[in-house]
Structures are given as C-alpha cells and as structure tokens.
PDB file of C-alpha atoms in Angstrom:
ATOM      1  CA  MET A  12     -15.396   7.488 -13.783  1.00 56.00           C
ATOM      2  CA  SER A  13     -13.826  10.940 -15.151  1.00 68.00           C
ATOM      3  CA  GLU A  14     -10.743  12.263 -16.961  1.00 71.00           C
ATOM      4  CA  ARG A  15      -9.946  14.456 -13.605  1.00 75.00           C
ATOM      5  CA  SER A  16     -10.437  11.351 -11.665  1.00 75.00           C
ATOM      6  CA  ARG A  17      -8.073   9.442 -13.676  1.00 75.00           C
ATOM      7  CA  LYS A  18      -5.606  11.474 -13.238  1.00 78.00           C
ATOM      8  CA  THR A  19      -5.934  11.866 -10.008  1.00 83.00           C
ATOM      9  CA  ASN A  20      -6.112   8.046  -9.922  1.00 83.00           C
ATOM     10  CA  ARG A  21      -2.756   7.542 -11.116  1.00 83.00           C
ATOM     11  CA  LEU A  22      -0.907  10.712  -9.378  1.00 88.00           C
ATOM     12  CA  ALA A  23      -1.641   8.783  -6.817  1.00 90.00           C
ATOM     13  CA  LEU A  24      -0.646   5.558  -7.571  1.00 89.00           C
ATOM     14  CA  GLY A  25       2.775   6.490  -8.805  1.00 91.00           C
ATOM     15  CA  GLY A  26       3.286   7.786  -5.631  1.00 94.00           C
ATOM     16  CA  ILE A  27       2.457   4.576  -3.518  1.00 94.00           C
ATOM     17  CA  PHE A  28       4.684   2.834  -6.530  1.00 96.00           C
ATOM     18  CA  LEU A  29       7.331   5.417  -6.373  1.00 95.00           C
ATOM     19  CA  ALA A  30       7.552   4.803  -2.333  1.00 96.00           C
ATOM     20  CA  LEU A  31       7.417   1.633  -2.021  1.00 96.00           C
ATOM     21  CA  THR A  32      10.390   1.159  -4.491  1.00 96.00           C
ATOM     22  CA  VAL A  33      12.052   3.648  -2.463  1.00 96.00           C
ATOM     23  CA  VAL A  34      11.659   1.501   0.719  1.00 96.00           C
ATOM     24  CA  SER A  35      12.741  -1.837  -0.943  1.00 96.00           C
ATOM     25  CA  LEU A  36      15.847   0.300  -2.354  1.00 95.00           C
ATOM     26  CA  PHE A  37      16.551   1.710   1.202  1.00 94.00           C
ATOM     27  CA  ILE A  38      16.237  -1.572   2.634  1.00 95.00           C
ATOM     28  CA  ALA A  39      18.466  -3.698   0.066  1.00 93.00           C
ATOM     29  CA  SER A  40      21.260  -1.223   0.585  1.00 92.00           C
ATOM     30  CA  VAL A  41      20.824  -1.715   4.605  1.00 91.00           C
ATOM     31  CA  VAL A  42      19.709  -5.475   5.006  1.00 88.00           C
ATOM     32  CA  PRO A  43      22.861  -7.883   3.799  1.00 83.00           C
ATOM     33  CA  GLY A  44      22.083 -10.923   2.547  1.00 85.00           C
ATOM     34  CA  ILE A  45      18.280 -10.174   1.412  1.00 89.00           C
ATOM     35  CA  GLU A  46      19.591  -8.105  -1.526  1.00 90.00           C
ATOM     36  CA  LEU A  47      18.260  -9.864  -4.703  1.00 91.00           C
ATOM     37  CA  THR A  48      14.884 -10.191  -2.920  1.00 93.00           C
ATOM     38  CA  PHE A  49      14.884  -6.242  -2.740  1.00 95.00           C
ATOM     39  CA  TYR A  50      15.441  -4.820  -6.142  1.00 95.00           C
ATOM     40  CA  ALA A  51      13.342  -7.873  -7.845  1.00 94.00           C
ATOM     41  CA  LEU A  52      10.442  -6.519  -5.345  1.00 95.00           C
ATOM     42  CA  SER A  53      11.342  -2.745  -6.355  1.00 95.00           C
ATOM     43  CA  SER A  54      11.617  -4.053 -10.525  1.00 95.00           C
ATOM     44  CA  VAL A  55       8.029  -5.124  -9.407  1.00 95.00           C
ATOM     45  CA  PHE A  56       6.712  -2.102  -8.075  1.00 95.00           C
ATOM     46  CA  ILE A  57       7.702  -0.447 -11.697  1.00 95.00           C
ATOM     47  CA  GLY A  58       5.924  -3.127 -13.150  1.00 95.00           C
ATOM     48  CA  LEU A  59       2.989  -2.694 -11.817  1.00 94.00           C
ATOM     49  CA  MET A  60       2.502   1.097 -12.126  1.00 94.00           C
ATOM     50  CA  ILE A  61       3.203  -0.253 -15.987  1.00 94.00           C
ATOM     51  CA  LEU A  62       0.430  -2.482 -15.750  1.00 91.00           C
ATOM     52  CA  GLU A  63      -2.240   0.427 -14.505  1.00 90.00           C
ATOM     53  CA  THR A  64      -0.612   3.906 -16.505  1.00 90.00           C
ATOM     54  CA  GLY A  65       1.196   2.399 -19.366  1.00 91.00           C
ATOM     55  CA  ILE A  66       5.479   2.293 -19.919  1.00 93.00           C
ATOM     56  CA  GLY A  67       5.107   5.760 -19.753  1.00 92.00           C
ATOM     57  CA  GLY A  68       4.366   5.890 -15.945  1.00 93.00           C
ATOM     58  CA  GLY A  69       6.667   2.728 -15.270  1.00 94.00           C
ATOM     59  CA  LEU A  70       9.826   5.168 -16.802  1.00 95.00           C
ATOM     60  CA  LEU A  71       8.672   7.746 -15.103  1.00 95.00           C
ATOM     61  CA  VAL A  72       8.289   6.264 -11.743  1.00 95.00           C
ATOM     62  CA  TYR A  73      12.194   4.226 -12.259  1.00 96.00           C
ATOM     63  CA  ALA A  74      13.361   7.854 -13.631  1.00 96.00           C
ATOM     64  CA  ALA A  75      12.274   8.958 -10.151  1.00 96.00           C
ATOM     65  CA  ALA A  76      13.181   6.423  -8.076  1.00 96.00           C
ATOM     66  CA  ALA A  77      17.023   5.948  -9.100  1.00 96.00           C
ATOM     67  CA  LEU A  78      16.850  10.207  -8.522  1.00 96.00           C
ATOM     68  CA  LEU A  79      16.062  10.218  -5.201  1.00 96.00           C
ATOM     69  CA  GLY A  80      18.297   6.340  -4.675  1.00 95.00           C
ATOM     70  CA  PHE A  81      21.233   8.587  -5.181  1.00 94.00           C
ATOM     71  CA  LEU A  82      19.652  11.332  -3.443  1.00 95.00           C
ATOM     72  CA  LEU A  83      18.239   9.935   0.139  1.00 93.00           C
ATOM     73  CA  ILE A  84      20.664   6.632   0.361  1.00 93.00           C
ATOM     74  CA  PRO A  85      23.442   7.322   1.860  1.00 92.00           C
ATOM     75  CA  ASN A  86      25.114   3.663   0.029  1.00 90.00           C
ATOM     76  CA  LYS A  87      25.305   4.981  -3.427  1.00 91.00           C
ATOM     77  CA  ALA A  88      26.616   1.753  -5.132  1.00 90.00           C
ATOM     78  CA  ALA A  89      23.221   0.209  -4.055  1.00 91.00           C
ATOM     79  CA  VAL A  90      21.620   1.958  -6.254  1.00 94.00           C
ATOM     80  CA  VAL A  91      23.984   1.055  -8.946  1.00 93.00           C
ATOM     81  CA  PRO A  92      21.917  -2.938  -9.838  1.00 92.00           C
ATOM     82  CA  PHE A  93      18.620  -0.851 -10.034  1.00 95.00           C
ATOM     83  CA  VAL A  94      18.991   1.201 -11.783  1.00 94.00           C
ATOM     84  CA  PHE A  95      20.930  -1.365 -14.754  1.00 93.00           C
ATOM     85  CA  PHE A  96      19.039  -3.690 -14.377  1.00 94.00           C
ATOM     86  CA  PHE A  97      16.109  -4.574 -11.630  1.00 95.00           C
ATOM     87  CA  GLY A  98      14.514  -1.392 -12.658  1.00 94.00           C
ATOM     88  CA  ILE A  99      15.037  -0.929 -16.003  1.00 95.00           C
ATOM     89  CA  TYR A 100      13.910  -4.563 -16.545  1.00 95.00           C
ATOM     90  CA  ALA A 101      10.238  -3.810 -16.558  1.00 94.00           C
ATOM     91  CA  VAL A 102       9.987  -1.406 -19.211  1.00 94.00           C
ATOM     92  CA  ILE A 103      11.897  -4.192 -21.046  1.00 95.00           C
ATOM     93  CA  LYS A 104      10.014  -7.166 -20.023  1.00 95.00           C
ATOM     94  CA  CYS A 105       7.484  -5.366 -20.854  1.00 92.00           C
ATOM     95  CA  VAL A 106       7.892  -4.742 -24.487  1.00 91.00           C
ATOM     96  CA  ALA A 107       9.411  -7.974 -25.228  1.00 93.00           C
ATOM     97  CA  GLU A 108       6.463  -9.657 -24.332  1.00 91.00           C
ATOM     98  CA  LYS A 109       3.979  -7.790 -27.243  1.00 88.00           C
ATOM     99  CA  PRO A 110       5.214 -10.896 -29.955  1.00 85.00           C
ATOM    100  CA  GLN A 111       2.565 -13.793 -29.159  1.00 84.00           C
ATOM    101  CA  ASN A 112       5.331 -16.111 -29.469  1.00 90.00           C
ATOM    102  CA  LYS A 113       6.485 -17.787 -26.044  1.00 90.00           C
ATOM    103  CA  ALA A 114      10.210 -18.148 -27.526  1.00 92.00           C
ATOM    104  CA  ALA A 115      10.385 -14.432 -29.042  1.00 92.00           C
ATOM    105  CA  GLN A 116       9.855 -12.975 -25.184  1.00 93.00           C
ATOM    106  CA  MET A 117      11.923 -15.295 -23.367  1.00 94.00           C
ATOM    107  CA  ILE A 118      14.973 -14.924 -26.563  1.00 95.00           C
ATOM    108  CA  ILE A 119      14.635 -11.048 -26.101  1.00 94.00           C
ATOM    109  CA  LYS A 120      14.744 -11.162 -21.959  1.00 96.00           C
ATOM    110  CA  VAL A 121      17.527 -13.353 -22.024  1.00 96.00           C
ATOM    111  CA  VAL A 122      19.675 -11.314 -24.329  1.00 96.00           C
ATOM    112  CA  PHE A 123      19.005  -8.700 -22.195  1.00 96.00           C
ATOM    113  CA  PHE A 124      19.932 -10.062 -19.079  1.00 95.00           C
ATOM    114  CA  ALA A 125      23.238 -11.693 -20.716  1.00 95.00           C
ATOM    115  CA  ALA A 126      24.582  -8.277 -21.931  1.00 95.00           C
ATOM    116  CA  VAL A 127      24.040  -7.205 -18.457  1.00 93.00           C
ATOM    117  CA  PHE A 128      25.685  -9.534 -17.396  1.00 92.00           C
ATOM    118  CA  CYS A 129      28.389  -9.977 -19.551  1.00 91.00           C
ATOM    119  CA  ILE A 130      28.998  -5.963 -18.920  1.00 90.00           C
ATOM    120  CA  ALA A 131      28.944  -6.415 -15.240  1.00 87.00           C
ATOM    121  CA  TYR A 132      31.241  -9.106 -15.410  1.00 81.00           C
ATOM    122  CA  LEU A 133      34.049  -7.284 -17.262  1.00 83.00           C
ATOM    123  CA  LEU A 134      33.133  -4.052 -14.944  1.00 81.00           C
ATOM    124  CA  PHE A 135      33.143  -5.782 -11.927  1.00 73.00           C
ATOM    125  CA  LYS A 136      35.481  -8.831 -11.976  1.00 68.00           C
ATOM    126  CA  GLY A 137      38.728  -7.007  -9.928  1.00 60.00           C
ATOM    127  CA  LEU A 138      36.317  -6.006  -7.239  1.00 58.00           C
ATOM    128  CA  PHE A 139      34.186  -9.401  -6.146  1.00 57.00           C
ATOM    129  CA  PHE A 140      37.214 -11.814  -7.207  1.00 57.00           C
ATOM    130  CA  GLY A 141      40.029  -9.556  -6.762  1.00 56.00           C
ATOM    131  CA  ASN A 142      43.337 -11.467  -8.102  1.00 60.00           C
ATOM    132  CA  ILE A 143      42.118 -14.566  -8.024  1.00 63.00           C
ATOM    133  CA  ASP A 144      43.156 -16.541 -11.373  1.00 63.00           C
ATOM    134  CA  LEU A 145      39.552 -17.807 -12.470  1.00 65.00           C
ATOM    135  CA  PRO A 146      39.881 -20.970 -14.515  1.00 72.00           C
ATOM    136  CA  ASP A 147      38.602 -20.716 -17.971  1.00 71.00           C
ATOM    137  CA  TRP A 148      34.738 -22.776 -17.651  1.00 74.00           C
ATOM    138  CA  SER A 149      33.841 -19.816 -14.823  1.00 80.00           C
ATOM    139  CA  PHE A 150      32.367 -17.160 -16.716  1.00 81.00           C
ATOM    140  CA  PRO A 151      30.097 -20.268 -19.141  1.00 87.00           C
ATOM    141  CA  ALA A 152      29.472 -21.658 -15.719  1.00 91.00           C
ATOM    142  CA  LEU A 153      28.522 -18.077 -14.105  1.00 89.00           C
ATOM    143  CA  LEU A 154      26.304 -17.100 -16.759  1.00 93.00           C
ATOM    144  CA  ILE A 155      24.691 -19.884 -17.194  1.00 95.00           C
ATOM    145  CA  ALA A 156      23.446 -19.758 -13.431  1.00 95.00           C
ATOM    146  CA  GLY A 157      22.816 -16.326 -13.869  1.00 94.00           C
ATOM    147  CA  ILE A 158      20.253 -17.367 -16.125  1.00 96.00           C
ATOM    148  CA  ALA A 159      18.340 -19.727 -15.108  1.00 97.00           C
ATOM    149  CA  ALA A 160      18.105 -17.781 -12.175  1.00 95.00           C
ATOM    150  CA  PHE A 161      16.560 -14.788 -13.683  1.00 96.00           C
ATOM    151  CA  ILE A 162      14.204 -17.531 -15.637  1.00 96.00           C
ATOM    152  CA  LEU A 163      13.157 -17.737 -12.116  1.00 96.00           C
ATOM    153  CA  TYR A 164      12.962 -14.392 -10.880  1.00 96.00           C
ATOM    154  CA  ASP A 165      11.330 -13.533 -14.574  1.00 96.00           C
ATOM    155  CA  PHE A 166       8.596 -16.440 -13.942  1.00 96.00           C
ATOM    156  CA  ILE A 167       8.073 -15.665 -10.421  1.00 96.00           C
ATOM    157  CA  PHE A 168       7.553 -11.240 -11.867  1.00 96.00           C
ATOM    158  CA  SER A 169       5.220 -13.036 -14.216  1.00 95.00           C
ATOM    159  CA  LEU A 170       2.934 -14.609 -11.748  1.00 96.00           C
ATOM    160  CA  ILE A 171       2.871 -11.535  -9.252  1.00 95.00           C
ATOM    161  CA  LEU A 172       1.520  -9.624 -12.740  1.00 94.00           C
ATOM    162  CA  GLU A 173      -0.971 -12.221 -13.349  1.00 93.00           C
ATOM    163  CA  LEU A 174      -2.484 -12.174  -9.435  1.00 94.00           C
ATOM    164  CA  TYR A 175      -2.445  -8.904  -9.051  1.00 91.00           C
ATOM    165  CA  LYS A 176      -4.026  -8.432 -12.938  1.00 89.00           C
ATOM    166  CA  LYS A 177      -7.006 -10.774 -11.598  1.00 89.00           C
ATOM    167  CA  ARG A 178      -7.564  -8.906  -8.697  1.00 85.00           C
ATOM    168  CA  VAL A 179      -7.564  -6.184 -10.368  1.00 78.00           C
ATOM    169  CA  ASN A 180     -10.349  -7.081 -12.271  1.00 66.00           C
ATOM    170  CA  LYS A 181     -12.545  -8.963 -10.032  1.00 70.00           C
ATOM    171  CA  ASN A 182     -12.244  -5.963  -7.934  1.00 67.00           C
ATOM    172  CA  ALA A 183     -13.488  -3.429 -11.196  1.00 56.00           C
ATOM    173  CA  GLY A 184     -16.119  -6.128 -11.981  1.00 54.00           C
ATOM    174  CA  ARG A 185     -17.828  -6.479  -7.964  1.00 51.00           C
ATOM    175  CA  PRO A 186     -20.963  -4.536  -7.610  1.00 47.00           C
ATOM    176  CA  LYS A 187     -21.056  -2.337  -4.605  1.00 43.00           C
ATOM    177  CA  ALA A 188     -22.282  -3.100  -1.825  1.00 42.00           C
ATOM    178  CA  GLY A 189     -24.980  -0.661  -1.399  1.00 42.00           C
ATOM    179  CA  LYS A 190     -25.910  -0.486  -4.862  1.00 41.00           C
ATOM    180  CA  SER A 191     -26.869  -3.805  -4.932  1.00 40.00           C
ATOM    181  CA  LYS A 192     -28.951  -3.233  -1.525  1.00 41.00           C
ATOM    182  CA  VAL A 193     -30.930  -0.416  -2.896  1.00 35.00           C
ATOM    183  CA  ALA A 194     -31.088  -2.306  -6.347  1.00 37.00           C
ATOM    184  CA  ASP A 195     -32.747  -5.199  -4.393  1.00 45.00           C
ATOM    185  CA  GLU A 196     -35.227  -3.668  -1.905  1.00 40.00           C
ATOM    186  CA  ILE A 197     -36.299  -1.891  -5.112  1.00 33.00           C
ATOM    187  CA  LYS A 198     -37.503  -5.019  -6.559  1.00 44.00           C
ATOM    188  CA  LEU A 199     -38.240  -6.225  -3.625  1.00 41.00           C
ATOM    189  CA  SER A 200     -41.313  -3.285  -4.343  1.00 46.00           C
ATOM    190  CA  HIS A 201     -42.197  -3.688  -7.800  1.00 45.00           C
ATOM    191  CA  ASP A 202     -43.019  -6.912  -6.823  1.00 50.00           C
ATOM    192  CA  ALA A 203     -44.770  -6.302  -3.657  1.00 46.00           C
ATOM    193  CA  HIS A 204     -47.083  -3.963  -6.438  1.00 47.00           C
ATOM    194  CA  ASP A 205     -47.274  -5.976  -9.242  1.00 49.00           C
ATOM    195  CA  ASP A 206     -49.073  -9.009  -6.794  1.00 50.00           C
ATOM    196  CA  GLU A 207     -51.615  -6.343  -4.986  1.00 48.00           C
ATOM    197  CA  PRO A 208     -54.887  -7.281  -6.154  1.00 49.00           C
ATOM    198  CA  LEU A 209     -56.847  -4.131  -8.640  1.00 47.00           C
ATOM    199  CA  GLU A 210     -59.605  -2.857  -6.923  1.00 44.00           C
TER     200      GLU A 210
END
C-alpha cells in the first residue's frame, strides 16, 4: 500500500470513528439509564483509532468529538464526562500500558481514575447529594466501589481492543480468494506440462 493510500485509509477511519463517537455521546445524552454504557463505548472508538494510527490520531478524534459534541448535542453537560474522563482515558490507557510491568500499568490507571473521581466529587457533591449530610465513610466507600467498577471497565476495554487486533491481523494475513485461485490454476497448469511426455 502506498503512502497516499495509507493516508486516505487513516482519514476514512478517522471519519468513521469520529462519527461513531459523536453518535454514542448523543445517545448518552438523550437515553436515560444507559449513559455509562455509551460513554464507555465512545472511549473504545478513540482506543481503536489509536490502534490504527497512533496517539496523535486518537487525540485528533477526541478533540474533534468534544468540539462537535458541544456544537451539536443540546445537553452540553452530557459532553463533560467524555471530555474529562472517557474520551481522554483511551489516550491515558495507551500511555500507561507502555511499561511492561502489569502492576505499574494498573497503578497509573487507578491513580488517574481516583484523581478524576476526587475532583468530580468535590465539584459536584452538592449537585448529586444536595443538603444530605453524608457519613464520614461514604466517600471512601464510593471511591472503592468506583475503582472496582473502573477495573471492570478497563478489563472489558482491553478485551475489545485485543479482539479487534486479532481480527485485523487475521484479515491482513488472509490471502485474497482471487489471487489464491489464480495461483492454484497456474500451479495445475505447470504440473500438467511437467507430466506431458517429451516427443
């Protein structure tokens, strides 16, 4: 594949993943009860773009999706979780998984989640809990539950990326049917000529 074809392919993939990301954000903003599912799905599309083109391509799709989200989605607040966590997490995950040590990878990712969780809790505590007087143990309990849910989310995220890589590698290594058939015909033709008696 030529360099021009690769660039065209990357642009096409970027457009597809961008559209899917914005659609996921729109659904998350209008369908109650399944918001987290579609936020998580939006981050997967960023991760797939990173697999195909690298961190730069993923960042471009993330930035474009955030901008289009604020422009096109009526509920602007629905874009905030994507901007500050789900969208950027695909990039953080890619960077965090560069060390070979699995424990170090998870520590980096959990620290990122805990930081975002703490900031969100401080900023939006009044919005979600109002004037409710929460017990002292509520914040640690919420944080632990959040980390457990985050680890599950990260596991599923990694599983989807791994399945995608295997599928792409499988398709890349599969010979095209037309070429295979032609090659078989050429081989049979050579074998027939080799079997003919010499006059």
